[in-house]
Amino acid sequence: MADRARVLLVDDREENLIALEAILSSLDVVPIRARSGEEALKALLSTDFALILLDVRMPGMDGFETAAHIKRRERTRNIPIIFLTVVDSAPDYAFRGYAAGAVDYLTKPFDPWVLRAKVAVFVELYTMNRRLSEQAALLRERLSNELPEGGDHASVLAELAGRVTAVEDELRRVRELADKSADAPLNGAVAELTERVAHLRAGFDALG
């Protein structure tokens, strides 16, 4: 895919950023670094991200404050956030993380395979959502511009049917990944996407 999904890595320690990049190196993503909460918010002004990996303990603006700013912005409020922190953090950190809008919370040192798997599924969901939006827009455009003109309705509908089916096939693959993880946040996101695809299919079927 030409426009690869971007993942924002937010940590004030260089060695942690290097480690995160190494963990994600086998995935088809573009990691973008931010060394502070302020730097992360600046990056979010101009770039779309599939996911944010956010360290809790940072000087100045910590992870919770950074997440609060992210969730207040219309442009960024729906970007999933996974909080990362050391194992000896305050016992209420996990609660504060979820309260701040995080979809997950991992303590360091975490299993690289677990983090990579979680990132992979969220990136797949991001890609699916983007593709679904593109297909829905195309469906609306073709229906409004081409069908009323008396063109070849059958060929247009056949093309659109193929596109809808392709989205459904990819959704099944993403759902299998989420089911294997037994991860509640991931499965919740997949359920929401499934509903969007079902609406797209219902709208298309109504044409026939």
mmCIF file of C-alpha atoms in Angstrom:
data_model
loop_
_atom_site.group_PDB
_atom_site.id
_atom_site.type_symbol
_atom_site.label_atom_id
_atom_site.label_comp_id
_atom_site.label_asym_id
_atom_site.label_seq_id
_atom_site.Cartn_x
_atom_site.Cartn_y
_atom_site.Cartn_z
ATOM 1 C CA MET A 1 0.000 0.000 0.000
ATOM 2 C CA ALA A 2 1.500 3.312 -1.110
ATOM 3 C CA ASP A 3 0.147 5.370 1.763
ATOM 4 C CA ARG A 4 1.235 3.290 4.738
ATOM 5 C CA ALA A 5 -0.401 3.722 8.132
ATOM 6 C CA ARG A 6 1.528 5.876 10.592
ATOM 7 C CA VAL A 7 2.012 5.070 14.270
ATOM 8 C CA LEU A 8 2.983 7.868 16.672
ATOM 9 C CA LEU A 9 5.586 6.851 19.288
ATOM 10 C CA VAL A 10 5.680 9.236 22.253
ATOM 11 C CA ASP A 11 8.473 8.802 24.799
ATOM 12 C CA ASP A 12 11.095 11.142 26.223
ATOM 13 C CA ARG A 13 13.785 8.444 26.295
ATOM 14 C CA GLU A 14 15.730 7.707 23.112
ATOM 15 C CA GLU A 15 16.345 4.065 24.002
ATOM 16 C CA ASN A 16 12.615 3.448 24.414
ATOM 17 C CA LEU A 17 11.868 4.951 21.011
ATOM 18 C CA ILE A 18 14.545 2.774 19.429
ATOM 19 C CA ALA A 19 13.075 -0.309 21.112
ATOM 20 C CA LEU A 20 9.548 0.520 19.905
ATOM 21 C CA GLU A 21 10.764 1.040 16.357
ATOM 22 C CA ALA A 22 12.524 -2.341 16.477
ATOM 23 C CA ILE A 23 9.355 -4.064 17.709
ATOM 24 C CA LEU A 24 7.295 -2.544 14.904
ATOM 25 C CA SER A 25 9.926 -3.032 12.187
ATOM 26 C CA SER A 26 8.247 -6.165 10.796
ATOM 27 C CA LEU A 27 4.924 -4.351 10.325
ATOM 28 C CA ASP A 28 4.029 -2.304 7.259
ATOM 29 C CA VAL A 29 3.781 0.958 9.208
ATOM 30 C CA VAL A 30 5.627 4.257 9.372
ATOM 31 C CA PRO A 31 6.723 5.023 12.974
ATOM 32 C CA ILE A 32 6.859 8.723 13.812
ATOM 33 C CA ARG A 33 8.772 9.855 16.907
ATOM 34 C CA ALA A 34 7.770 12.472 19.463
ATOM 35 C CA ARG A 35 9.985 13.202 22.478
ATOM 36 C CA SER A 36 7.312 15.015 24.514
ATOM 37 C CA GLY A 37 3.595 15.575 24.799
ATOM 38 C CA GLU A 38 3.965 18.967 23.150
ATOM 39 C CA GLU A 39 5.840 17.436 20.228
ATOM 40 C CA ALA A 40 3.158 14.762 19.870
ATOM 41 C CA LEU A 41 0.354 17.333 19.728
ATOM 42 C CA LYS A 42 2.265 19.261 17.080
ATOM 43 C CA ALA A 43 2.660 16.122 14.944
ATOM 44 C CA LEU A 44 -1.059 15.398 15.247
ATOM 45 C CA LEU A 45 -1.923 18.782 13.732
ATOM 46 C CA SER A 46 -0.762 17.806 10.257
ATOM 47 C CA THR A 47 -0.551 14.004 10.104
ATOM 48 C CA ASP A 48 -3.139 11.228 10.365
ATOM 49 C CA PHE A 49 -2.187 8.328 12.620
ATOM 50 C CA ALA A 50 -3.603 4.833 12.949
ATOM 51 C CA LEU A 51 -2.471 4.500 16.575
ATOM 52 C CA ILE A 52 -0.562 6.285 19.338
ATOM 53 C CA LEU A 53 1.843 4.510 21.705
ATOM 54 C CA LEU A 54 2.105 6.937 24.604
ATOM 55 C CA ASP A 55 4.477 6.821 27.566
ATOM 56 C CA VAL A 56 2.882 7.867 30.839
ATOM 57 C CA ARG A 57 5.918 9.233 32.648
ATOM 58 C CA MET A 58 7.347 12.219 30.799
ATOM 59 C CA PRO A 59 8.702 15.521 32.106
ATOM 60 C CA GLY A 60 6.440 18.509 31.607
ATOM 61 C CA MET A 61 3.231 17.302 29.978
ATOM 62 C CA ASP A 62 2.795 13.673 31.037
ATOM 63 C CA GLY A 63 0.926 10.975 29.137
ATOM 64 C CA PHE A 64 -2.416 11.584 30.844
ATOM 65 C CA GLU A 65 -2.386 15.292 30.067
ATOM 66 C CA THR A 66 -1.293 14.612 26.501
ATOM 67 C CA ALA A 67 -4.133 12.115 26.039
ATOM 68 C CA ALA A 68 -6.636 14.623 27.431
ATOM 69 C CA HIS A 69 -5.576 17.163 24.792
ATOM 70 C CA ILE A 70 -5.795 14.520 22.059
ATOM 71 C CA LYS A 71 -9.306 13.491 23.067
ATOM 72 C CA ARG A 72 -10.522 17.090 23.186
ATOM 73 C CA ARG A 73 -9.601 17.730 19.551
ATOM 74 C CA GLU A 74 -12.173 16.835 16.909
ATOM 75 C CA ARG A 75 -9.450 15.750 14.471
ATOM 76 C CA THR A 76 -7.722 13.341 16.859
ATOM 77 C CA ARG A 77 -10.283 12.199 19.415
ATOM 78 C CA ASN A 78 -10.906 8.839 17.720
ATOM 79 C CA ILE A 79 -7.259 7.792 17.351
ATOM 80 C CA PRO A 80 -6.638 4.729 19.583
ATOM 81 C CA ILE A 81 -4.087 5.251 22.362
ATOM 82 C CA ILE A 82 -2.082 2.504 24.074
ATOM 83 C CA PHE A 83 -0.428 3.727 27.268
ATOM 84 C CA LEU A 84 3.017 2.377 28.174
ATOM 85 C CA THR A 85 4.581 2.674 31.634
ATOM 86 C CA VAL A 86 6.927 0.912 34.035
ATOM 87 C CA VAL A 87 5.654 -1.914 36.189
ATOM 88 C CA ASP A 88 6.177 -0.073 39.498
ATOM 89 C CA SER A 89 3.889 2.828 38.574
ATOM 90 C CA ALA A 90 1.189 3.999 40.967
ATOM 91 C CA PRO A 91 -1.623 1.427 41.300
ATOM 92 C CA ASP A 92 -4.213 3.848 39.925
ATOM 93 C CA TYR A 93 -2.281 4.460 36.691
ATOM 94 C CA ALA A 94 -4.206 1.825 34.756
ATOM 95 C CA PHE A 95 -7.533 3.310 35.865
ATOM 96 C CA ARG A 96 -6.350 6.816 34.969
ATOM 97 C CA GLY A 97 -5.178 5.551 31.597
ATOM 98 C CA TYR A 98 -8.554 4.102 30.672
ATOM 99 C CA ALA A 99 -10.309 7.164 32.089
ATOM 100 C CA ALA A 100 -8.156 9.333 29.814
ATOM 101 C CA GLY A 101 -9.445 7.442 26.800
ATOM 102 C CA ALA A 102 -6.808 4.751 26.256
ATOM 103 C CA VAL A 103 -7.873 1.545 24.524
ATOM 104 C CA ASP A 104 -5.152 -0.409 26.302
ATOM 105 C CA TYR A 105 -2.475 -0.106 28.987
ATOM 106 C CA LEU A 106 0.785 -2.077 28.988
ATOM 107 C CA THR A 107 3.479 -2.128 31.646
ATOM 108 C CA LYS A 108 7.195 -2.252 30.846
ATOM 109 C CA PRO A 109 8.893 -4.544 30.215
ATOM 110 C CA PHE A 110 6.086 -5.826 27.989
ATOM 111 C CA ASP A 111 6.100 -8.794 25.644
ATOM 112 C CA PRO A 112 7.143 -7.478 22.198
ATOM 113 C CA TRP A 113 4.935 -10.067 20.509
ATOM 114 C CA VAL A 114 1.882 -8.885 22.417
ATOM 115 C CA LEU A 115 2.488 -5.231 21.547
ATOM 116 C CA ARG A 116 3.201 -6.056 17.909
ATOM 117 C CA ALA A 117 -0.012 -8.107 17.661
ATOM 118 C CA LYS A 118 -2.107 -5.323 19.180
ATOM 119 C CA VAL A 119 -0.578 -2.717 16.877
ATOM 120 C CA ALA A 120 -1.128 -4.967 13.861
ATOM 121 C CA VAL A 121 -4.847 -5.320 14.527
ATOM 122 C CA PHE A 122 -5.398 -1.619 15.215
ATOM 123 C CA VAL A 123 -3.548 -0.758 12.012
ATOM 124 C CA GLU A 124 -5.734 -3.245 10.129
ATOM 125 C CA LEU A 125 -8.827 -1.603 11.605
ATOM 126 C CA TYR A 126 -7.572 1.832 10.602
ATOM 127 C CA THR A 127 -6.894 0.639 7.065
ATOM 128 C CA MET A 128 -10.300 -1.028 6.901
ATOM 129 C CA ASN A 129 -12.093 2.083 8.106
ATOM 130 C CA ARG A 130 -10.269 4.215 5.563
ATOM 131 C CA ARG A 131 -11.040 1.775 2.757
ATOM 132 C CA LEU A 132 -14.677 1.512 3.855
ATOM 133 C CA SER A 133 -15.042 5.291 3.751
ATOM 134 C CA GLU A 134 -13.532 5.347 0.265
ATOM 135 C CA GLN A 135 -15.855 2.611 -0.970
ATOM 136 C CA ALA A 136 -18.917 4.257 0.563
ATOM 137 C CA ALA A 137 -17.991 7.559 -1.085
ATOM 138 C CA LEU A 138 -17.482 5.802 -4.414
ATOM 139 C CA LEU A 139 -20.819 4.037 -4.045
ATOM 140 C CA ARG A 140 -22.616 7.323 -3.447
ATOM 141 C CA GLU A 141 -20.810 8.989 -6.347
ATOM 142 C CA ARG A 142 -21.506 6.223 -8.841
ATOM 143 C CA LEU A 143 -25.141 5.970 -7.815
ATOM 144 C CA SER A 144 -25.765 9.706 -8.060
ATOM 145 C CA ASN A 145 -23.719 10.410 -11.189
ATOM 146 C CA GLU A 146 -23.926 7.338 -13.381
ATOM 147 C CA LEU A 147 -27.105 5.408 -12.733
ATOM 148 C CA PRO A 148 -29.556 8.255 -13.482
ATOM 149 C CA GLU A 149 -27.908 8.825 -16.854
ATOM 150 C CA GLY A 150 -29.243 5.578 -18.254
ATOM 151 C CA GLY A 151 -25.853 3.984 -18.666
ATOM 152 C CA ASP A 152 -24.958 0.355 -18.211
ATOM 153 C CA HIS A 153 -26.548 -0.145 -14.805
ATOM 154 C CA ALA A 154 -25.679 -3.830 -14.688
ATOM 155 C CA SER A 155 -21.929 -3.270 -15.136
ATOM 156 C CA VAL A 156 -21.865 -0.443 -12.585
ATOM 157 C CA LEU A 157 -23.734 -2.515 -10.014
ATOM 158 C CA ALA A 158 -21.480 -5.511 -10.693
ATOM 159 C CA GLU A 159 -18.376 -3.398 -10.075
ATOM 160 C CA LEU A 160 -19.795 -1.967 -6.860
ATOM 161 C CA ALA A 161 -20.887 -5.431 -5.701
ATOM 162 C CA GLY A 162 -17.308 -6.616 -6.124
ATOM 163 C CA ARG A 163 -15.987 -3.711 -4.088
ATOM 164 C CA VAL A 164 -18.458 -4.331 -1.253
ATOM 165 C CA THR A 165 -17.582 -8.035 -1.239
ATOM 166 C CA ALA A 166 -13.855 -7.212 -1.080
ATOM 167 C CA VAL A 167 -14.461 -5.049 1.993
ATOM 168 C CA GLU A 168 -16.447 -7.867 3.635
ATOM 169 C CA ASP A 169 -13.686 -10.384 2.901
ATOM 170 C CA GLU A 170 -11.052 -8.142 4.460
ATOM 171 C CA LEU A 171 -13.280 -7.568 7.482
ATOM 172 C CA ARG A 172 -13.494 -11.322 8.054
ATOM 173 C CA ARG A 173 -9.694 -11.501 8.096
ATOM 174 C CA VAL A 174 -9.472 -8.657 10.627
ATOM 175 C CA ARG A 175 -12.166 -10.277 12.769
ATOM 176 C CA GLU A 176 -10.162 -13.502 12.883
ATOM 177 C CA LEU A 177 -7.099 -11.580 14.118
ATOM 178 C CA ALA A 178 -9.143 -9.896 16.846
ATOM 179 C CA ASP A 179 -10.801 -13.164 17.900
ATOM 180 C CA LYS A 180 -7.405 -14.810 18.338
ATOM 181 C CA SER A 181 -6.255 -11.999 20.602
ATOM 182 C CA ALA A 182 -9.308 -12.282 22.900
ATOM 183 C CA ASP A 183 -8.792 -8.571 23.488
ATOM 184 C CA ALA A 184 -11.947 -6.699 24.518
ATOM 185 C CA PRO A 185 -10.965 -3.264 23.109
ATOM 186 C CA LEU A 186 -9.971 -4.792 19.788
ATOM 187 C CA ASN A 187 -13.152 -6.822 19.532
ATOM 188 C CA GLY A 188 -15.205 -3.749 20.366
ATOM 189 C CA ALA A 189 -13.564 -1.819 17.535
ATOM 190 C CA VAL A 190 -14.134 -4.729 15.154
ATOM 191 C CA ALA A 191 -17.815 -4.889 16.154
ATOM 192 C CA GLU A 192 -18.222 -1.186 15.350
ATOM 193 C CA LEU A 193 -16.569 -1.655 11.958
ATOM 194 C CA THR A 194 -18.748 -4.715 11.268
ATOM 195 C CA GLU A 195 -21.832 -2.576 11.799
ATOM 196 C CA ARG A 196 -20.553 0.003 9.297
ATOM 197 C CA VAL A 197 -19.921 -2.688 6.692
ATOM 198 C CA ALA A 198 -23.391 -4.150 7.299
ATOM 199 C CA HIS A 199 -24.944 -0.727 6.648
ATOM 200 C CA LEU A 200 -22.955 -0.431 3.426
ATOM 201 C CA ARG A 201 -24.134 -3.881 2.304
ATOM 202 C CA ALA A 202 -27.753 -3.112 3.215
ATOM 203 C CA GLY A 203 -27.658 0.114 1.237
ATOM 204 C CA PHE A 204 -26.242 -1.672 -1.779
ATOM 205 C CA ASP A 205 -28.682 -4.594 -1.556
ATOM 206 C CA ALA A 206 -31.573 -2.124 -1.514
ATOM 207 C CA LEU A 207 -30.603 -1.130 -5.058
ATOM 208 C CA GLY A 208 -31.254 -4.588 -6.407
#
